Amino acid sequence: MDTRSGSQCSVAPEAVLNNGDLVLPPRISRVNGWSLPLHYFQVVTWAVFLGLSSATFGIFIPLLPHVWKYIAYVVTGGIFFFHLVVHLIASCIDPADFNVRLMKNYSQPMPIFDRSKHAHVIQNQFCHLCKVTVNKKTKHCISCNKCVSGFDHHCKWINNCVGSRNYWFFFSTVASATAGMLCLITILLYILVQYFVDPGVLRTDPNYEDVKNTNTWLLFLPLFPVQVQTLIVVIIGMVVLLLDLLGLVQLGQLLIFHIYLKAKKLTTFEYLIKTRKEESSKHQAARKDPCTQMEEGFLQQGDGALGSSAQGDKAKNSLLTFKCLYHHSTPLPSDKSSSEQEADDEPSPSSLRAKVKSFLLIYKSPCHFCTSVNPDGDSSAKEADVVRSLSSLG
């Protein structure tokens, strides 16, 4: 058994359940977002980007008046080009820890983690799978099966881990995609308004001089003009607008979330660890109430665990008695004077605690409903659960 001491932070590259599916770590560590197999989210991302780019520069911007057309080409084109560059960089960078990149041979299969030898993959800043010393913020990603420096999360959309080496490229990818979609929505809304107000404004291109039918529109100007009917343009515009709005909502939420994380100086991993600890603390505080423990015990054990229905009824009635003892230790107000009330035979706090203790001892054996369970668990195990969940985060 491993006897290393010190801080522990790890994710075991073992088979885990993700939304009911069994997830196995790859035998060969992934280098970057282009390592096979490609994720279908990644394929969808690039397909949408190419589709929106073609529609923007081939259909909608050519419909704008000359002045706005050139402004749209420069501004929107610059944003789309910047997005393409940072998106490629975020996908191509290997976010692994420096020592992993220095010493690791990506062509060799990774060993299977043996939990009988080591409690965690990373112990005392040493990874038992990568066989290297790593820094404090390094985590072993189950999806990439390697240690990632400054681990934030594993992004399916770029098919790569997001760590300290490529985080700002990832952030720029999200920000530029959001800005590009805002530009496209602005262009689409302008075209929609002008179509109902003054359609002639949208037909200023010289190629329209030979088009006599006002229901005929030209796509892919000025290089490859294709004549289509108004309905086709409307359908394309509605589909693009719908995709744009859906993407803007998702990307906007993600961008705001990461701006919040940067303001708090947290990574996604640290934020989820903090959130789970707070939820666990609240749950643990709620379980300190003996009545809550007893009621949860009844729900967990059921009448069948009590041996018979009669015994179950007896235990439930006793629970009501216990709750009366616990919650009604203070006598109800009366018309007696204070001196008369002091003379009354009231149960003292010590005697009440003694009664409660006796009650618990009597009923603990048959139904075990007063046995508390630690919901918090090992902190390293919780971190492992978080990293596993982040391995499927987009």
XYZ file of C-alpha atoms in Angstrom:
394
model
C 0.000 0.000 0.000
C 1.296 3.449 -0.855
C 2.510 5.353 2.173
C 2.910 8.777 0.606
C 1.579 11.604 2.735
C 0.573 15.139 1.998
C -2.106 16.763 -0.073
C -4.150 14.496 -2.292
C -5.971 15.519 -5.423
C -6.823 13.068 -8.094
C -9.171 11.514 -10.500
C -8.928 7.800 -10.950
C -8.917 6.828 -14.629
C -11.273 3.965 -14.026
C -14.573 3.097 -15.658
C -17.198 5.571 -14.448
C -20.878 6.097 -15.133
C -21.813 9.258 -17.010
C -25.557 9.718 -17.583
C -25.998 5.964 -17.351
C -23.195 5.208 -19.844
C -19.975 3.452 -18.896
C -17.017 5.733 -19.659
C -13.573 4.174 -20.029
C -10.350 6.210 -20.161
C -8.456 5.933 -23.458
C -5.545 3.497 -23.370
C -3.440 6.036 -25.283
C -3.392 9.533 -23.780
C -4.922 12.191 -25.998
C -2.559 14.942 -27.158
C -5.060 17.674 -28.044
C -8.472 18.315 -29.573
C -7.564 16.626 -32.853
C -6.650 13.291 -31.282
C -9.012 10.570 -32.434
C -11.810 9.915 -31.925
C -13.327 13.306 -32.667
C -16.296 14.167 -30.478
C -19.590 14.750 -32.284
C -20.001 18.051 -30.376
C -16.754 19.161 -31.997
C -18.018 18.157 -35.449
C -21.283 20.034 -34.874
C -19.363 23.131 -33.744
C -17.283 23.312 -36.908
C -20.276 22.515 -39.131
C -22.280 25.362 -37.567
C -19.326 27.746 -37.857
C -18.835 26.965 -41.554
C -22.584 27.164 -42.223
C -23.019 30.514 -40.486
C -19.899 31.901 -42.175
C -21.172 30.891 -45.625
C -24.615 32.388 -44.971
C -23.192 35.591 -43.498
C -20.643 36.415 -46.186
C -22.361 34.724 -49.132
C -26.004 35.687 -48.610
C -26.735 38.380 -46.035
C -23.862 40.887 -46.150
C -24.122 41.206 -49.995
C -27.741 42.354 -49.487
C -26.649 45.399 -47.461
C -26.256 48.867 -49.007
C -22.741 49.718 -50.181
C -21.691 51.730 -47.106
C -22.935 49.170 -44.585
C -21.719 46.292 -46.728
C -18.043 47.218 -46.439
C -18.324 47.990 -42.727
C -19.957 44.605 -42.167
C -17.248 42.845 -44.164
C -14.500 44.445 -42.067
C -16.069 44.166 -38.592
C -17.794 40.796 -38.934
C -14.946 39.374 -40.996
C -12.416 40.440 -38.373
C -14.423 38.843 -35.556
C -14.954 35.601 -37.482
C -11.266 35.391 -38.426
C -10.169 36.045 -34.831
C -12.571 33.340 -33.636
C -11.156 30.878 -36.158
C -7.587 31.508 -34.967
C -8.227 31.246 -31.204
C -10.557 28.264 -31.699
C -7.824 26.394 -33.574
C -5.194 27.301 -30.970
C -7.424 26.218 -28.057
C -7.976 22.881 -29.789
C -4.370 22.334 -30.901
C -2.551 23.165 -27.655
C -1.531 20.275 -25.421
C -2.656 21.451 -21.949
C -0.718 18.736 -20.102
C 1.540 19.484 -17.154
C 5.065 20.575 -18.119
C 6.688 17.397 -16.767
C 4.163 15.261 -18.628
C 4.967 16.984 -21.928
C 8.681 16.761 -21.165
C 8.842 13.063 -20.278
C 5.720 11.409 -21.667
C 5.645 9.221 -24.770
C 2.127 9.607 -26.169
C 2.501 6.500 -28.322
C 2.766 4.213 -25.295
C -0.416 2.887 -23.626
C -1.206 4.106 -20.135
C -1.156 1.649 -17.218
C -4.376 0.650 -15.488
C -4.748 2.288 -12.111
C -4.561 -0.240 -9.272
C -6.481 1.070 -6.274
C -5.151 -1.775 -4.116
C -1.690 -0.194 -4.351
C -2.577 3.496 -4.251
C -5.573 5.289 -2.796
C -5.462 8.068 -5.400
C -3.936 8.721 -8.786
C -2.123 11.853 -7.580
C -0.611 11.785 -4.110
C 1.859 14.255 -2.666
C 1.986 15.936 -6.104
C 3.110 12.723 -7.811
C 0.987 11.018 -10.477
C 1.130 7.221 -10.296
C -0.047 6.912 -13.904
C 1.983 9.605 -15.661
C 4.934 8.785 -13.355
C 5.899 12.441 -12.924
C 5.817 15.128 -10.256
C 3.106 17.696 -10.953
C 2.131 21.096 -9.558
C -0.580 21.725 -6.979
C -3.328 22.671 -9.448
C -2.764 19.700 -11.740
C -5.542 17.108 -12.102
C -5.595 13.832 -14.003
C -8.367 14.015 -16.617
C -10.206 10.759 -17.291
C -11.182 11.830 -20.825
C -7.598 12.625 -21.872
C -5.949 10.178 -19.425
C -3.150 12.581 -18.574
C -2.329 15.250 -16.014
C -3.538 18.723 -16.995
C -1.884 21.777 -15.483
C -4.309 24.311 -13.993
C -7.220 22.007 -14.816
C -10.463 23.910 -15.440
C -12.660 21.364 -17.248
C -12.755 19.044 -20.254
C -14.593 20.743 -23.117
C -16.404 18.523 -25.615
C -16.901 21.429 -28.029
C -13.160 21.742 -28.662
C -12.565 18.071 -27.750
C -9.747 19.105 -25.449
C -9.015 19.802 -21.818
C -9.016 23.439 -20.750
C -6.070 24.210 -18.497
C -3.697 27.048 -17.733
C -1.948 26.710 -21.132
C -5.042 27.230 -23.265
C -7.626 28.796 -20.935
C -7.426 32.308 -22.400
C -7.679 30.928 -25.934
C -10.786 29.035 -24.827
C -12.193 32.190 -23.205
C -11.438 34.200 -26.373
C -13.173 31.514 -28.426
C -16.359 31.897 -26.385
C -16.168 35.707 -26.373
C -15.520 36.014 -30.127
C -18.282 33.529 -30.961
C -20.708 35.588 -28.863
C -19.623 38.817 -30.578
C -19.910 37.236 -34.031
C -23.438 36.038 -33.349
C -24.445 39.493 -32.136
C -23.156 40.960 -35.412
C -25.074 38.377 -37.445
C -28.312 39.047 -35.546
C -27.891 42.784 -36.171
C -27.461 42.174 -39.918
C -30.468 39.837 -40.080
C -32.730 42.269 -38.224
C -31.688 45.123 -40.518
C -32.464 43.019 -43.613
C -35.819 41.970 -42.163
C -36.871 45.555 -41.438
C -35.738 46.837 -44.844
C -37.547 44.017 -46.648
C -40.880 45.308 -45.315
C -40.005 49.038 -45.426
C -37.993 49.444 -48.644
C -36.895 46.205 -50.409
C -35.063 48.225 -53.067
C -32.355 49.081 -50.513
C -31.396 45.388 -50.481
C -31.010 45.225 -54.279
C -28.240 47.803 -54.837
C -25.680 45.320 -56.171
C -24.950 45.843 -59.936
C -25.926 42.220 -60.660
C -29.573 43.106 -59.898
C -29.735 45.354 -62.990
C -30.472 42.298 -65.142
C -33.068 40.898 -62.696
C -36.541 42.219 -63.525
C -38.596 40.038 -61.173
C -38.746 41.539 -57.677
C -39.382 38.079 -56.208
C -36.009 36.869 -57.469
C -32.948 37.278 -55.250
C -29.264 36.603 -55.850
C -27.144 34.550 -53.479
C -23.340 34.316 -53.195
C -22.661 37.691 -54.731
C -20.536 38.928 -56.353
C -18.569 35.853 -57.479
C -21.191 33.122 -57.953
C -24.646 34.695 -58.300
C -27.445 32.147 -57.893
C -31.068 33.140 -58.545
C -33.638 31.979 -55.959
C -37.177 32.920 -54.987
C -38.063 35.033 -51.971
C -39.309 32.002 -50.026
C -35.864 30.372 -50.161
C -34.200 33.475 -48.751
C -36.827 33.718 -46.000
C -36.363 30.053 -45.008
C -32.573 30.387 -44.920
C -32.873 33.583 -42.888
C -35.236 32.031 -40.335
C -33.053 28.933 -39.888
C -29.917 31.039 -39.446
C -31.697 33.384 -37.032
C -32.929 30.445 -34.937
C -29.461 28.862 -34.787
C -27.971 32.236 -33.959
C -30.381 32.893 -31.086
C -29.915 29.414 -29.601
C -26.152 29.699 -29.827
C -26.165 33.198 -28.383
C -28.142 32.086 -25.321
C -25.773 29.180 -24.629
C -22.574 31.098 -25.315
C -23.807 34.152 -23.427
C -24.439 32.100 -20.301
C -21.029 30.431 -20.596
C -19.275 33.760 -21.116
C -20.982 35.364 -18.110
C -20.141 32.324 -15.977
C -16.437 32.510 -16.844
C -16.375 36.274 -16.275
C -17.810 35.549 -12.817
C -15.148 32.876 -12.223
C -12.365 35.283 -13.180
C -13.800 37.944 -10.864
C -13.769 35.381 -8.034
C -10.335 34.051 -9.119
C -11.695 30.510 -9.403
C -11.504 27.743 -11.963
C -14.575 25.733 -12.920
C -13.156 22.831 -10.917
C -12.603 24.969 -7.809
C -16.073 26.489 -8.143
C -17.737 23.058 -8.218
C -15.646 21.825 -5.276
C -16.656 24.928 -3.293
C -20.334 24.493 -4.227
C -20.385 20.824 -3.239
C -18.732 21.558 0.093
C -21.341 24.220 0.866
C -24.182 21.855 -0.043
C -22.612 19.108 2.050
C -22.247 21.457 5.041
C -25.909 22.454 4.812
C -26.966 18.817 4.575
C -24.774 17.865 7.521
C -26.170 20.725 9.633
C -29.716 19.628 8.854
C -28.937 16.086 9.999
C -27.846 17.312 13.438
C -31.517 17.624 14.443
C -32.363 14.273 16.151
C -35.929 14.439 14.837
C -34.608 14.790 11.294
C -32.346 11.767 11.797
C -35.225 9.669 13.133
C -37.612 10.659 10.344
C -34.958 9.931 7.703
C -34.355 6.591 9.395
C -38.021 5.656 8.996
C -37.941 6.645 5.326
C -34.772 4.652 4.668
C -35.614 1.529 6.655
C -39.366 1.243 6.017
C -41.829 -0.852 8.015
C -40.269 -4.089 6.782
C -37.059 -3.392 8.711
C -38.999 -3.222 11.966
C -39.903 -6.889 12.004
C -43.688 -6.563 12.070
C -46.381 -4.005 11.402
C -47.227 -3.825 15.091
C -43.626 -3.080 16.004
C -43.477 -0.491 13.264
C -46.589 1.255 14.572
C -45.090 1.237 18.035
C -41.866 2.818 16.827
C -43.736 5.484 14.857
C -45.869 6.341 17.875
C -42.687 6.574 19.915
C -41.308 8.988 17.368
C -44.275 11.276 17.982
C -43.634 11.035 21.737
C -39.984 11.883 21.207
C -40.865 14.910 19.102
C -43.156 16.159 21.858
C -40.346 15.770 24.401
C -37.889 17.534 22.128
C -39.980 20.411 20.840
C -42.286 21.115 23.805
C -39.867 21.238 26.714
C -40.996 24.838 27.426
C -44.390 24.919 29.225
C -47.264 26.801 27.630
C -48.039 30.286 29.008
C -50.583 30.283 31.824
C -52.393 32.743 34.045
C -50.302 31.801 37.084
C -47.959 34.297 38.648
C -44.233 33.985 38.133
C -43.752 32.626 41.667
C -46.378 29.938 41.077
C -44.784 28.977 37.800
C -41.387 28.608 39.433
C -42.982 26.240 41.956
C -44.290 23.983 39.194
C -42.544 20.717 38.610
C -40.932 21.578 35.222
C -38.551 19.205 33.467
C -35.023 20.579 33.578
C -32.795 20.520 30.469
C -30.614 17.812 32.013
C -33.599 15.590 32.778
C -34.950 16.132 29.262
C -31.616 15.104 27.745
C -31.612 12.003 29.930
C -35.091 11.055 28.683
C -34.069 11.584 25.082
C -30.930 9.493 25.561
C -32.932 6.669 27.131
C -35.425 6.831 24.271
C -32.672 6.546 21.690
C -31.052 3.596 23.457
C -34.371 1.732 23.582
C -35.241 2.114 19.901
C -31.804 2.141 18.307
C -31.484 -1.637 18.190
C -34.731 -2.683 16.444
C -34.904 -0.058 13.704
C -31.517 1.731 13.615
C -33.236 4.940 12.672
C -30.971 7.023 14.895
C -27.751 5.876 13.219
C -26.212 8.879 11.480
C -24.387 8.543 8.200
C -21.584 10.888 7.238
C -22.730 12.447 3.949
C -19.573 14.400 3.476
C -17.220 11.558 2.658
C -13.554 11.843 1.877
C -12.579 15.204 0.388
C -10.300 13.572 -2.158
C -13.101 11.296 -3.281
C -15.336 14.354 -3.745
C -12.656 16.012 -5.855
C -12.435 12.867 -7.952
C -16.201 12.966 -8.539
C -15.992 16.605 -9.600
C -13.171 15.992 -12.071
C -15.091 13.048 -13.524
C -18.110 15.276 -14.034
C -15.945 18.020 -15.529
C -14.565 15.483 -17.982
C -17.989 15.593 -19.648
C -18.535 19.354 -19.368
C -18.824 21.449 -22.446
